[in-house]
C-alpha positions as semicolon CSV with decimal commas, in nm:
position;residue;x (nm);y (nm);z (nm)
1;X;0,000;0,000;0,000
2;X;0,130;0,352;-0,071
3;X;-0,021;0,714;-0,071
4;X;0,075;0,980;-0,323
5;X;0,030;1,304;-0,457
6;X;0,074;1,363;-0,846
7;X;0,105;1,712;-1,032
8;X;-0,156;1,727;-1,320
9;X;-0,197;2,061;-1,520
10;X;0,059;1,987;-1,692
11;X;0,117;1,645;-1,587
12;X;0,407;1,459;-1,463
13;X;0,631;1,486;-1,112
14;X;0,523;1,365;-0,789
15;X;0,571;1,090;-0,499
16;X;0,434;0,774;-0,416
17;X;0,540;0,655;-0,077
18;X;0,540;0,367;0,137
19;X;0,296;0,358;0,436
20;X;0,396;0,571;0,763
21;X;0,550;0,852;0,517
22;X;0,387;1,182;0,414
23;X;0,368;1,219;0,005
24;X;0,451;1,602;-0,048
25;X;0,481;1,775;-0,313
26;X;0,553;2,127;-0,426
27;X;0,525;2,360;-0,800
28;X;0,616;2,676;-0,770
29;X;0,626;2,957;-1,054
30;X;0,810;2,728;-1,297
31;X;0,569;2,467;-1,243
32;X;0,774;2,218;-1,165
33;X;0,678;1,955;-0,948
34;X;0,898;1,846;-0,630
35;X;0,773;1,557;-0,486
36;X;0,953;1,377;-0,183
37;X;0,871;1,144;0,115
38;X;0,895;1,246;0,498
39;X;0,862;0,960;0,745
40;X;0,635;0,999;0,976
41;X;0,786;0,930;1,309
42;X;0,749;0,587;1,498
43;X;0,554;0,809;1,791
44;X;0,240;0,935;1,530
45;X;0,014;0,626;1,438
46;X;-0,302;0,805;1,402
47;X;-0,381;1,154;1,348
48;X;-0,326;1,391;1,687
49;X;-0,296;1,760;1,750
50;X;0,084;1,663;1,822
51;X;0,114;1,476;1,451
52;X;-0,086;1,781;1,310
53;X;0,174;2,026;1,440
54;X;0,460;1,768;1,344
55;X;0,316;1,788;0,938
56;X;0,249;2,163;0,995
57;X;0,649;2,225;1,068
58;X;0,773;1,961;0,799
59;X;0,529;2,164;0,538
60;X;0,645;2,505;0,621
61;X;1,003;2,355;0,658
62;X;0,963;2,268;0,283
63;X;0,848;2,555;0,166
64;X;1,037;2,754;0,367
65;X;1,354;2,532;0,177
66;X;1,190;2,533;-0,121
67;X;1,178;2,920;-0,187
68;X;1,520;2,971;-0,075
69;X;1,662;2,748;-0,308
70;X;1,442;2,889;-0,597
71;X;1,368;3,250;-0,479
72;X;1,693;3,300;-0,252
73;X;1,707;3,728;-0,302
74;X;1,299;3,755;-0,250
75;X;1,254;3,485;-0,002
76;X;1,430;3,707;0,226
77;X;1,319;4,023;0,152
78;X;0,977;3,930;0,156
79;X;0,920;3,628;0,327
80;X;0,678;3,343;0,263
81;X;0,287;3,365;0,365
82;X;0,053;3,125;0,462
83;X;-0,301;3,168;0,246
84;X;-0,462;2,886;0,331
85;X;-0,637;2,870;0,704
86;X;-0,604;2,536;0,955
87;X;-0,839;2,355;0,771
88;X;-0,597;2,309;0,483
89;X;-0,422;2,030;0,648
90;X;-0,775;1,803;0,679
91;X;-0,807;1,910;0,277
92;X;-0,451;1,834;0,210
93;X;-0,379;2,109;-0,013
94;X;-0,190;2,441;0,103
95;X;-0,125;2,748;-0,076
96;X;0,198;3,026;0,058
97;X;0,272;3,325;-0,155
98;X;0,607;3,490;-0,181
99;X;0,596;3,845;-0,321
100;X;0,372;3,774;-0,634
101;X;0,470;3,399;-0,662
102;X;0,183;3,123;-0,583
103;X;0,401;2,828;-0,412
104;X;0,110;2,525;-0,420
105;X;0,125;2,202;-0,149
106;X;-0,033;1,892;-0,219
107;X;-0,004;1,603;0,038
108;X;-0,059;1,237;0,170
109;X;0,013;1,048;0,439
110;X;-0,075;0,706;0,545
111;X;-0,006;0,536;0,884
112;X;0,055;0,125;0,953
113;X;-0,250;0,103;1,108
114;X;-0,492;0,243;0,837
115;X;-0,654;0,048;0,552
116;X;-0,678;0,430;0,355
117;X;-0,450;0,721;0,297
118;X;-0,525;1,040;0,430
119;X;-0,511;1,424;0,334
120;X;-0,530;1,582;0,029
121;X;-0,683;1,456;-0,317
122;X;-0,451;1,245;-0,476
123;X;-0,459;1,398;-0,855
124;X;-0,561;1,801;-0,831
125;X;-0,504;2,073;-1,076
126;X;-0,240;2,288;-0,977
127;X;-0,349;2,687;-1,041
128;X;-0,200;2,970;-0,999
């Protein structure tokens, strides 16, 4: 069993991931996708406020890495927002915006002791 999250619009990039790993990807301006798999640490088996903050960091962590290595100058001069509210992370889809730049999240995760992933929608359009 795996989770995933695939870039459509235009098509191709992504992750598919073994089970107890969160699927993340990332497009950016270029549109580009960056896909890569976190593990989900041995403590998380089921979805807490404590796992919720845990995915929270590792997604801003990658975005956060992701627009310094792509935006370096305006990363720091203008920092990456948040647009999407807490409810994002049950829809598994995430939006940040640096300067005039859309930076778009899609996500999975599965743990060992579910039958189906969890968060976002597996194939989405990706729209800035």
């Amino acid at each position: 069993m795996s989770n995933e999250c695939k870039c459509t619009h235009p098509d191709g990039g992504g992750a598919k991931c073994p089970v107890q790993h969160v699927a993340l990807c990332i497009r950016g301006k270029d549109m580009q996708c960056y896909g890569e798999c976190v593990p989900i640490p041995g403590s998380y088996s089921f979805e807490t406020s404590g796992f919720n903050r845990w995915l929270d960091d590792i997604i801003n962590q990658s975005v956060n890495d992701y627009a310094r290595a792509n935006y370096g100058e305006k990363t720091s001069q203008f920092g990456v927002t948040r647009l999407s509210d807490s409810s994002a992370l049950q829809d598994g889809r995430i939006t940040f915006q640096l300067d005039t730049i859309k930076i778009h999240i899609r996500f999975s995760y599965e743990f060992r002791n579910n039958i189906e992933p969890l968060g976002g929608l597996q194939e989405e359009a990706y729209v800035s």
